[in-house]
Amino acid sequence: MKLFFLFLMLGCLYFPLHAQTNKKKIETLKIESPVKMDGKVDEPIWNKVPATDNFIQYEPINGQPSNYRTEVKFLYSDYALYVGALLYDNSPDSIMKQMSLRDEIGQSDFFGISIDPFNDGQSSYTFIVTPENIQFDARETAIEDANWDAVWISEVTCFEQGWMVEMEIPYSALRFPQKEEHTWGLNIVRNVQHSREKSFWNFVDAKINGYVKQSGELCGIKQIDAPIRLSLMPYVSGYLFKNSNSSQFDYSLKGGLDVKYGINESYTLDMMLIPDFGQVESDDKIYNISAFETFYEEKRPFFTEGTELFEKGEIFYSRRIGSVKDYYRDKDYDLQANEEIDYNPTEAPLINVTKITGKGKNGLGVGILNGMAGPARAIIKDTLTGKTRSVQTQPFTNYNVLVFDQSLKNNSNISLSNTNYLQPNSNYVSNVTSAQMRFETKNGKYAFEGVGGISYLDGLDKEHVSAGAYDMNVQKIAGNFKFELSNSLAAKSFDDNDLGYIEKTDEMETSLELDYNFYQPIGYMLKCYNALEFTKTLLFSERAKIGNSIEYNGFTTFRNYLSLNLEAQWVIGNYNDYYEARTDNRLFVRPGIFVAGFYLSPDYRKKFVLDVKGGFWHANSENIKGYWVGLLPIIRFNDRFNLRGGITLNHDINDEGFVDKTENSDTIYMAQRNVRNLINSFTVNYIFNSKMALSMRVRHYWLLINYNEFYTLANNGSLVDEPNFHADDLSRNYFNIDLTYIWRFAPGSELSLVYKNSIENESNNPVFNYRENLSDLWGFEKQNSLSLRVVYYLDYLKLKRRNRV
C-alpha cells in the first residue's frame, strides 16, 4: 500500500491544468430540407459553406503536406449531419477499390470523419466509406471498437479527377449534450492506397499516443435537439440440425426483439429479449494442456457493440454471461448402472440481456448491464434401454455490471466498476469492485495509471472469501523515447473469474519498459519501433522468486513497405512455476529459456502476398526446445473475390509438464513429451456489392502429444523418474466450416443464411501422419446446421417523418 500511495502522489503531480492547443476549425450551415443522397456534391447549397483543405500526412512522412487535394464540406439539419467530400487524385485510374465485408476496409482507398460531440478528446464516432461504398464505423476511446454499428447513409460516385462522397449521419447515431450551440471535435482522414498515403485534416503527431485528442473542431451547430432515439429490431430465425450418426433432422424456430431507446440526449437503453446467437462464427478452439483457462474472443454482437465502458476496471469478461461453470460440469450427477452423460451443456439459455450506456454533458459515463440465464440441464442416457432423463446442472443465474466513469481534463479519467454474479437457488454470490484512474500532464508527455480491485465470494466451496489486487504504472507517452514503470499484485485469494478473467494470483510483478521509436524515414526505413522490457516476478505470499526476464520487440517498415517484426525473450536462470502442478504450494522448477521469433509481411497492394512467421525456443543447458513456422497467403483474384489463409506448425520437443495427480494430490505425475500442433485455415470472400456478400471460413486444428518419459514431482520442484506410471499418447481434432450469405436489404436490416459443420474427436491411439488423420476425420461424428435469420430495423424518427409526408 505504501508503494501504491507513492505512485498516486506522483500521478497527482502530473495532473496540472488543461492546456489549449492549436486546432483547425470549420464552420457548417443549417438547412431546412435534407440533401439528396446521390454521391454528387453538386447541389447549390454545398457552395454556401467553406471547404477544408491542406491535409497533413500521417504516413509515410508524418507532418508533411498531403500530395492529394481533398475538399470536405458540412451541412446540418434538425435531423442529421451531412458531409460532402471531393477526393482528387492525379491518377484516377489507379484508385484502389477492393470490395470487402462491412467494417472491413481491405486494400482500398477510403475517406472518413471522426466526431467527438463532447469535444473532450476522450471518445469519438468514426464513419468511413470506400470508393465502392463499403461502410466502416467504430467507437474510438483508448481502443477502437469496430463492433459498434450505426445506421447511416452514404453514396459514392467517381468523376474524371477522382471520387466524391456524400454522407447522412442521423443524430440518433450520436450522443451529444443538450445546449444552445455546439462545438464538436472533428478530424477527417483520407487514405490513398496506391501510394500508401494516409493523411488527416488536423495534424496527428505519431509521437503522441491517441489521435482523438488531436482533433480539430466543427463549429456553428446551433439549436438542435437530441432526437427521440427509439428503434426496434425484431428478428425471426429458423434452424435445421443434423447429426451424422442420426437419420433424423431436428429443427427450431425462434423470434425475439432488440430495443434501443434514448433515455435522454446522452444515455441509451439497449434490451435484447430472447437472445439468439446461433449464427455467431465458430470459436477457434484449441486443446488446452496449460494450467490456465483458454481465453476465447467474444463474438456475440450484443456484447461486442458499445461495451467499452464495461472494460473499465478490468474485471469484466462478457463470455461469462450464459456460460456454465466447471464446478457444475465436473459433477457425476449420481449416475446409475449403465447410465452415461449424453449431453452436458457449456452454455445456459439466456432469457434476456439489458444495458444502459452513455456519457452526460458533465463528462460522467454510466454503464449498467444485466443478464439472466435460465437453468442448464444435462441429458443422462441409459445405454441399455436408450431412455434419457434430464438433470439440472447450473441453476438460474443473474449477472450485473455497473460502471461510473468521470472524464477529467487532459484526457484523464477516474472510474468505479462493480460486477455481481448471483445464483439465488444455490445462495452463491460473487461481488468484485474495482477503481481505475488515469492522469495525463497538460503537455501530453507523461501519464499515471492505476487500477485496484477487491473480490468477495460466498457460497458453494467459498465462504466469505475476500482479497485484493492492483496494477499501476508511470509512463512517458510522447516523443521518440518513451518508458513505462509498472507494478502489479494479485493476492492469492483474489478471484474475479465469475464475471471476469484472471490467470495468475499470488504474484507481484515489477517491470520497466524502454522504447525508442523512429517516426520519420531514416535510411531504408520508413518507421521503426523498439521496446526493451525488464521484468521481475515474485510469489507474493512467500516473497519467493518466480522468475526474471528480459524481452525485446521491434517493428520496422521499410521503404518498399516490407514490414518485419522481431521478438526475443530471455528467462534468466530457473523459472519457479507454482501453477503447472495444479496443486497449491507445489513448485515445479523449469530451466530458463531463450525465445526468438520473427514475422515478415510484404506490401499488401500486390495481388498475391505471403506473410511468413517463425521462431524457436531453447531451454538453458537442457535438451528441451521447440520451433514454430507459418505461411499465411493473401490472394486478391479481383476486387470482389479474395482469399486469406494460412498453415502454422508448432513443435515442442521434450517439453515437460503435468499429466495427472492422485485424489489427495500427494503424488503429482509429470511427463516429458513431444507436442505437435498444426493449424490449417482459410477464408474466402465474394462480395456481390456493398449490401450483399458470401463468405466461407474453414479451419482444422490438429494436436498430437507423444509421451517419452514419466516422473513424479518432488517437494523441491525437481522431477524423479517414475517407470510404473503410463499415459496414452493423445490426438485431438477440431474441424469447422462456416458458410455465410448476408444481404443488407435496407439500412439496419439484414437477411443471413448460415451453414455450419463441426467435427471434434479425441483419440488415445493417434495417427502420426497428417494425410491419414485427415482421411480418418471424415469418419468421425459431424454436427451440421443450417439457419436463416431475418432482422428488420424500425426507426421511430424515420417512420414519423414518412407519416408527415
XYZ file of C-alpha atoms in Angstrom, residues 258-682:
425
model
C -33.780 -5.842 -29.778
C -34.935 -2.468 -28.444
C -32.816 0.702 -28.377
C -34.218 3.718 -26.565
C -32.556 7.051 -25.836
C -33.385 7.773 -22.206
C -32.149 11.336 -22.756
C -29.667 13.092 -25.036
C -26.752 11.101 -23.600
C -27.870 7.729 -22.279
C -29.266 4.769 -24.210
C -31.172 1.679 -23.132
C -30.457 -1.417 -25.196
C -32.511 -4.520 -24.445
C -32.430 -7.905 -26.130
C -35.471 -10.052 -25.469
C -34.970 -13.774 -26.114
C -31.388 -13.508 -27.396
C -30.292 -15.717 -30.274
C -26.611 -16.123 -31.125
C -26.809 -19.309 -33.163
C -25.256 -17.689 -36.233
C -22.164 -16.373 -34.453
C -18.915 -17.539 -36.057
C -17.402 -20.694 -34.519
C -14.652 -20.292 -31.939
C -11.054 -21.077 -32.856
C -10.945 -23.969 -30.404
C -7.710 -25.341 -29.035
C -6.908 -28.311 -26.795
C -5.536 -26.718 -23.656
C -2.707 -28.520 -21.835
C -1.659 -25.478 -19.813
C -2.617 -24.721 -16.215
C -4.757 -21.783 -17.300
C -8.214 -21.442 -18.779
C -8.427 -20.762 -22.518
C -9.432 -17.191 -23.302
C -11.829 -17.019 -26.234
C -12.729 -13.830 -28.042
C -16.265 -12.534 -27.624
C -18.186 -12.739 -30.932
C -21.810 -12.215 -29.866
C -22.879 -8.847 -31.324
C -24.753 -7.570 -28.268
C -21.641 -8.000 -26.120
C -19.164 -6.608 -28.652
C -21.047 -3.434 -29.575
C -20.740 -0.340 -27.418
C -19.330 -2.127 -24.375
C -16.091 -0.166 -23.979
C -17.359 1.336 -20.694
C -17.607 -2.119 -19.141
C -13.915 -2.722 -19.809
C -13.045 -0.094 -17.205
C -11.634 -1.666 -14.077
C -10.511 -4.821 -15.921
C -12.958 -7.121 -14.097
C -15.490 -7.968 -16.816
C -15.263 -10.783 -19.391
C -18.545 -10.940 -21.304
C -18.123 -14.619 -22.277
C -19.067 -15.484 -18.683
C -22.659 -14.403 -19.330
C -24.561 -17.555 -20.217
C -21.643 -19.930 -19.615
C -21.838 -22.940 -17.297
C -19.217 -23.099 -14.552
C -16.847 -26.078 -14.456
C -17.955 -26.547 -10.843
C -21.272 -27.894 -12.204
C -19.988 -29.655 -15.317
C -17.486 -31.732 -13.343
C -20.136 -33.474 -11.230
C -21.053 -37.155 -11.745
C -24.825 -36.466 -11.297
C -25.356 -39.734 -9.307
C -25.168 -41.902 -12.400
C -26.880 -45.294 -12.066
C -25.714 -48.568 -13.576
C -25.487 -48.419 -17.382
C -26.010 -44.638 -17.395
C -23.747 -42.110 -19.081
C -23.773 -38.378 -19.692
C -25.111 -37.959 -23.218
C -25.119 -34.150 -23.274
C -23.597 -31.697 -20.823
C -24.051 -28.087 -21.973
C -21.339 -25.457 -21.701
C -23.929 -22.690 -22.100
C -27.145 -21.868 -20.269
C -30.152 -20.410 -22.131
C -30.170 -16.611 -21.931
C -33.571 -15.144 -21.051
C -32.741 -11.501 -21.749
C -29.897 -9.008 -21.573
C -30.187 -5.270 -20.917
C -27.612 -2.493 -20.907
C -27.680 1.267 -20.333
C -24.685 3.226 -21.593
C -23.743 6.811 -22.305
C -21.940 9.940 -21.147
C -23.576 13.143 -19.896
C -22.580 16.747 -20.583
C -20.675 16.824 -17.285
C -18.459 14.020 -18.575
C -19.959 11.274 -16.404
C -20.138 7.976 -18.237
C -22.552 5.348 -16.915
C -22.751 1.690 -17.840
C -25.345 -0.724 -16.434
C -25.644 -4.287 -17.701
C -27.979 -7.042 -16.532
C -28.334 -10.547 -17.884
C -30.428 -13.517 -16.811
C -29.789 -17.131 -17.759
C -32.169 -19.984 -17.113
C -31.109 -23.314 -15.599
C -28.751 -25.519 -17.610
C -29.726 -29.173 -17.935
C -27.636 -32.217 -18.787
C -29.066 -35.290 -20.549
C -28.393 -38.688 -18.922
C -28.827 -41.764 -21.139
C -29.339 -45.412 -20.206
C -27.082 -47.332 -22.591
C -29.229 -50.478 -22.399
C -32.727 -49.100 -22.807
C -31.914 -45.879 -24.646
C -34.117 -43.921 -22.240
C -32.972 -40.468 -21.217
C -33.551 -38.169 -18.290
C -32.515 -34.593 -17.677
C -30.847 -33.203 -14.590
C -30.275 -29.590 -13.686
C -26.632 -28.676 -13.634
C -26.379 -24.921 -13.114
C -29.330 -23.062 -11.537
C -30.838 -19.737 -12.648
C -28.106 -17.097 -12.725
C -28.241 -13.312 -12.636
C -25.364 -11.161 -13.935
C -24.908 -7.463 -13.131
C -22.235 -4.950 -14.129
C -22.176 -1.314 -13.023
C -19.644 1.333 -14.134
C -19.243 5.056 -13.401
C -16.540 6.815 -15.397
C -15.812 10.523 -14.883
C -13.887 12.299 -17.630
C -11.325 14.857 -16.448
C -9.179 17.387 -18.218
C -6.116 16.435 -20.242
C -7.541 13.138 -21.482
C -7.748 11.899 -17.894
C -10.449 9.954 -16.092
C -11.403 8.117 -12.929
C -13.869 5.234 -12.754
C -15.561 2.823 -10.372
C -16.755 -0.630 -11.535
C -18.676 -3.450 -9.893
C -19.645 -6.939 -11.056
C -22.170 -9.115 -9.248
C -22.763 -12.804 -10.051
C -25.732 -14.266 -8.196
C -27.333 -17.722 -8.072
C -30.261 -17.355 -5.642
C -31.111 -21.069 -5.509
C -27.586 -22.052 -4.504
C -27.004 -18.993 -2.277
C -23.821 -18.250 -4.199
C -22.684 -14.686 -4.810
C -19.535 -13.200 -6.295
C -19.012 -9.459 -5.920
C -15.998 -7.614 -7.332
C -15.355 -3.870 -7.114
C -12.597 -2.033 -8.937
C -11.391 1.579 -9.168
C -9.392 2.857 -12.114
C -7.684 6.202 -12.733
C -5.594 7.822 -15.430
C -3.964 11.256 -15.264
C -2.048 12.907 -18.087
C 0.091 16.044 -17.969
C -1.133 19.117 -19.810
C 1.546 18.699 -22.498
C 0.509 15.062 -23.053
C 4.008 13.736 -22.352
C 3.517 11.824 -19.095
C 0.755 9.736 -17.555
C -0.029 7.911 -14.339
C -2.415 4.973 -14.484
C -3.690 2.711 -11.764
C -6.386 0.123 -11.133
C -7.234 -1.706 -7.917
C -9.940 -4.184 -7.000
C -11.451 -6.272 -4.201
C -13.290 -9.577 -4.690
C -15.793 -11.139 -2.299
C -17.157 -14.688 -2.744
C -19.672 -16.544 -0.599
C -21.315 -19.947 -1.129
C -20.534 -23.278 -2.821
C -16.928 -24.060 -1.830
C -16.199 -20.427 -0.874
C -17.146 -18.941 2.490
C -16.814 -15.176 2.915
C -13.551 -15.042 0.954
C -12.233 -11.575 0.093
C -8.937 -10.358 -1.350
C -7.488 -7.550 -3.437
C -5.362 -6.792 -6.489
C -3.837 -3.724 -8.136
C -1.845 -2.663 -11.175
C -0.227 0.773 -11.578
C 2.297 2.475 -13.791
C 4.026 5.729 -14.609
C 4.618 6.385 -18.320
C 6.261 8.773 -20.725
C 3.812 8.585 -23.622
C 5.125 11.080 -26.187
C 8.337 11.588 -28.114
C 10.883 9.259 -29.661
C 11.886 7.942 -26.258
C 9.142 6.507 -24.047
C 9.123 4.428 -20.888
C 6.736 2.650 -18.543
C 7.462 1.646 -14.950
C 4.788 -0.643 -13.546
C 3.986 -2.748 -10.516
C 1.123 -5.221 -10.074
C -0.085 -7.555 -7.363
C -2.916 -10.083 -7.114
C -3.462 -11.628 -3.685
C -3.746 -15.402 -3.524
C -7.495 -15.413 -2.812
C -8.393 -12.694 -5.314
C -10.927 -14.168 -7.750
C -12.946 -12.294 -10.371
C -13.453 -15.289 -12.662
C -17.220 -15.476 -12.240
C -17.664 -12.374 -14.406
C -14.047 -11.558 -15.225
C -10.889 -13.316 -16.298
C -7.634 -13.667 -14.394
C -4.963 -16.313 -14.860
C -2.457 -15.853 -12.052
C -2.830 -14.791 -8.449
C -0.406 -14.590 -5.523
C 2.033 -12.833 -7.836
C 3.816 -9.497 -7.646
C 5.366 -8.271 -10.871
C 7.573 -5.240 -11.409
C 8.621 -4.212 -14.892
C 10.401 -1.418 -16.726
C 9.846 -0.917 -20.451
C 12.083 1.368 -22.503
C 11.000 2.352 -26.025
C 12.840 4.239 -28.733
C 10.933 4.835 -31.948
C 11.711 6.450 -35.291
C 8.592 8.068 -36.765
C 10.319 9.705 -39.750
C 12.077 7.891 -42.616
C 15.707 7.124 -41.954
C 17.933 5.241 -44.379
C 16.000 2.275 -45.794
C 13.337 2.532 -43.085
C 10.032 4.404 -43.129
C 9.484 3.847 -39.417
C 10.973 1.717 -36.674
C 9.684 0.897 -33.168
C 11.839 -0.721 -30.468
C 10.872 -1.870 -26.967
C 13.068 -3.415 -24.265
C 11.383 -4.712 -21.101
C 12.852 -5.966 -17.817
C 10.518 -7.983 -15.562
C 10.864 -9.422 -12.049
C 8.127 -11.717 -10.671
C 7.680 -12.899 -7.074
C 5.361 -15.328 -5.287
C 3.827 -12.723 -3.000
C 2.743 -14.899 -0.040
C 6.235 -16.371 0.338
C 8.234 -13.424 -1.067
C 9.908 -16.103 -3.199
C 11.370 -15.692 -6.660
C 9.331 -16.889 -9.636
C 11.487 -15.574 -12.449
C 13.314 -12.685 -14.096
C 13.271 -11.924 -17.791
C 14.433 -9.540 -20.498
C 12.296 -9.075 -23.617
C 12.851 -7.185 -26.860
C 10.252 -6.369 -29.506
C 10.994 -4.470 -32.685
C 8.848 -3.465 -35.661
C 10.208 -1.920 -38.862
C 8.553 -0.882 -42.117
C 10.993 -0.379 -44.966
C 10.628 1.999 -47.908
C 9.386 -0.844 -50.124
C 6.643 -1.443 -47.495
C 8.105 -4.734 -46.355
C 7.411 -4.986 -42.602
C 9.485 -7.008 -40.160
C 8.618 -7.788 -36.547
C 11.379 -9.263 -34.357
C 10.952 -10.538 -30.814
C 13.262 -12.161 -28.299
C 12.927 -13.147 -24.639
C 15.443 -14.478 -22.157
C 14.264 -16.014 -18.876
C 17.326 -15.579 -16.678
C 18.074 -18.602 -14.532
C 15.437 -21.096 -13.404
C 11.742 -20.275 -13.532
C 9.776 -21.404 -10.467
C 6.354 -22.445 -11.739
C 3.709 -22.577 -8.987
C 0.834 -23.395 -11.381
C 1.810 -26.369 -13.542
C 1.323 -28.875 -10.678
C -2.361 -27.823 -10.381
C -1.941 -28.042 -6.599
C -1.489 -25.283 -4.030
C 2.017 -24.775 -2.669
C 3.597 -27.251 -5.092
C 6.524 -25.966 -7.118
C 7.873 -27.112 -10.474
C 11.334 -25.768 -11.318
C 11.717 -25.100 -15.040
C 15.036 -24.278 -16.668
C 15.421 -20.777 -18.046
C 14.775 -20.408 -21.775
C 15.657 -18.208 -24.708
C 12.970 -17.429 -27.304
C 13.386 -15.673 -30.649
C 10.904 -15.148 -33.462
C 10.014 -13.043 -36.484
C 7.015 -12.044 -38.607
C 7.616 -10.871 -42.191
C 4.878 -9.102 -44.138
C 5.227 -7.738 -47.711
C 3.424 -4.880 -49.455
C -0.321 -5.665 -49.326
C -1.035 -3.705 -52.515
C 0.087 -6.719 -54.535
C -2.425 -9.273 -55.810
C -0.586 -12.093 -54.046
C 1.343 -11.723 -50.805
C 2.752 -14.264 -48.404
C 3.247 -13.465 -44.725
C 5.896 -15.635 -43.111
C 6.482 -16.216 -39.414
C 8.811 -18.463 -37.495
C 10.969 -18.845 -34.425
C 12.475 -21.176 -31.875
C 12.989 -21.585 -28.160
C 15.642 -23.492 -26.206
C 16.000 -24.296 -22.516
C 19.264 -23.469 -20.802
C 21.561 -26.500 -20.566
C 18.717 -28.905 -21.390
C 17.644 -30.878 -24.448
C 14.305 -29.087 -24.273
C 13.445 -26.948 -27.254
C 10.865 -26.113 -29.871
C 10.137 -24.184 -33.023
C 7.233 -22.750 -34.991
C 6.729 -21.760 -38.602
C 3.793 -20.298 -40.502
C 2.891 -19.417 -44.088
C -0.100 -17.088 -44.493
C -1.037 -16.242 -48.097
C -3.424 -13.488 -49.170
C -4.761 -13.630 -52.728
C -6.887 -10.977 -54.405
C -8.255 -12.662 -57.522
C -10.105 -9.439 -58.345
C -11.783 -6.582 -56.469
C -14.718 -8.822 -55.473
C -13.038 -12.172 -54.819
C -10.270 -12.757 -52.261
C -8.772 -15.491 -50.125
C -6.866 -15.285 -46.850
C -5.369 -18.446 -45.414
C -2.522 -19.985 -43.519
C -0.784 -23.040 -42.206
C 1.025 -22.911 -38.861
C 3.104 -25.651 -37.256
C 4.277 -25.631 -33.632
C 6.578 -28.390 -32.416
C 7.779 -28.613 -28.798
C 10.470 -31.247 -28.209
C 10.967 -32.865 -24.787
C 8.667 -30.322 -23.189
C 7.895 -31.093 -19.535
C 4.503 -30.717 -17.902
C 1.648 -32.020 -15.806
C -0.159 -35.299 -16.613
C -2.179 -36.421 -13.579
C -2.320 -36.494 -9.794
C -3.731 -38.701 -7.073
C -7.025 -37.776 -5.438
C -5.361 -36.331 -2.331
C -2.692 -34.655 -4.505
C 0.179 -36.255 -2.571
C 1.564 -37.640 -5.813
C 1.796 -35.486 -8.927
C 2.742 -37.151 -12.195
C 4.703 -35.215 -14.784
C 5.994 -36.185 -18.219
C 8.473 -35.320 -20.889
C 6.608 -35.125 -24.186
C 6.705 -34.017 -27.789
C 3.793 -31.745 -28.662
C 2.920 -31.043 -32.287
C 0.191 -28.660 -33.306
C -0.869 -27.985 -36.902
C -3.478 -25.378 -37.809
C -4.834 -25.001 -41.342
C -7.357 -22.292 -42.085
C -8.618 -20.158 -44.927
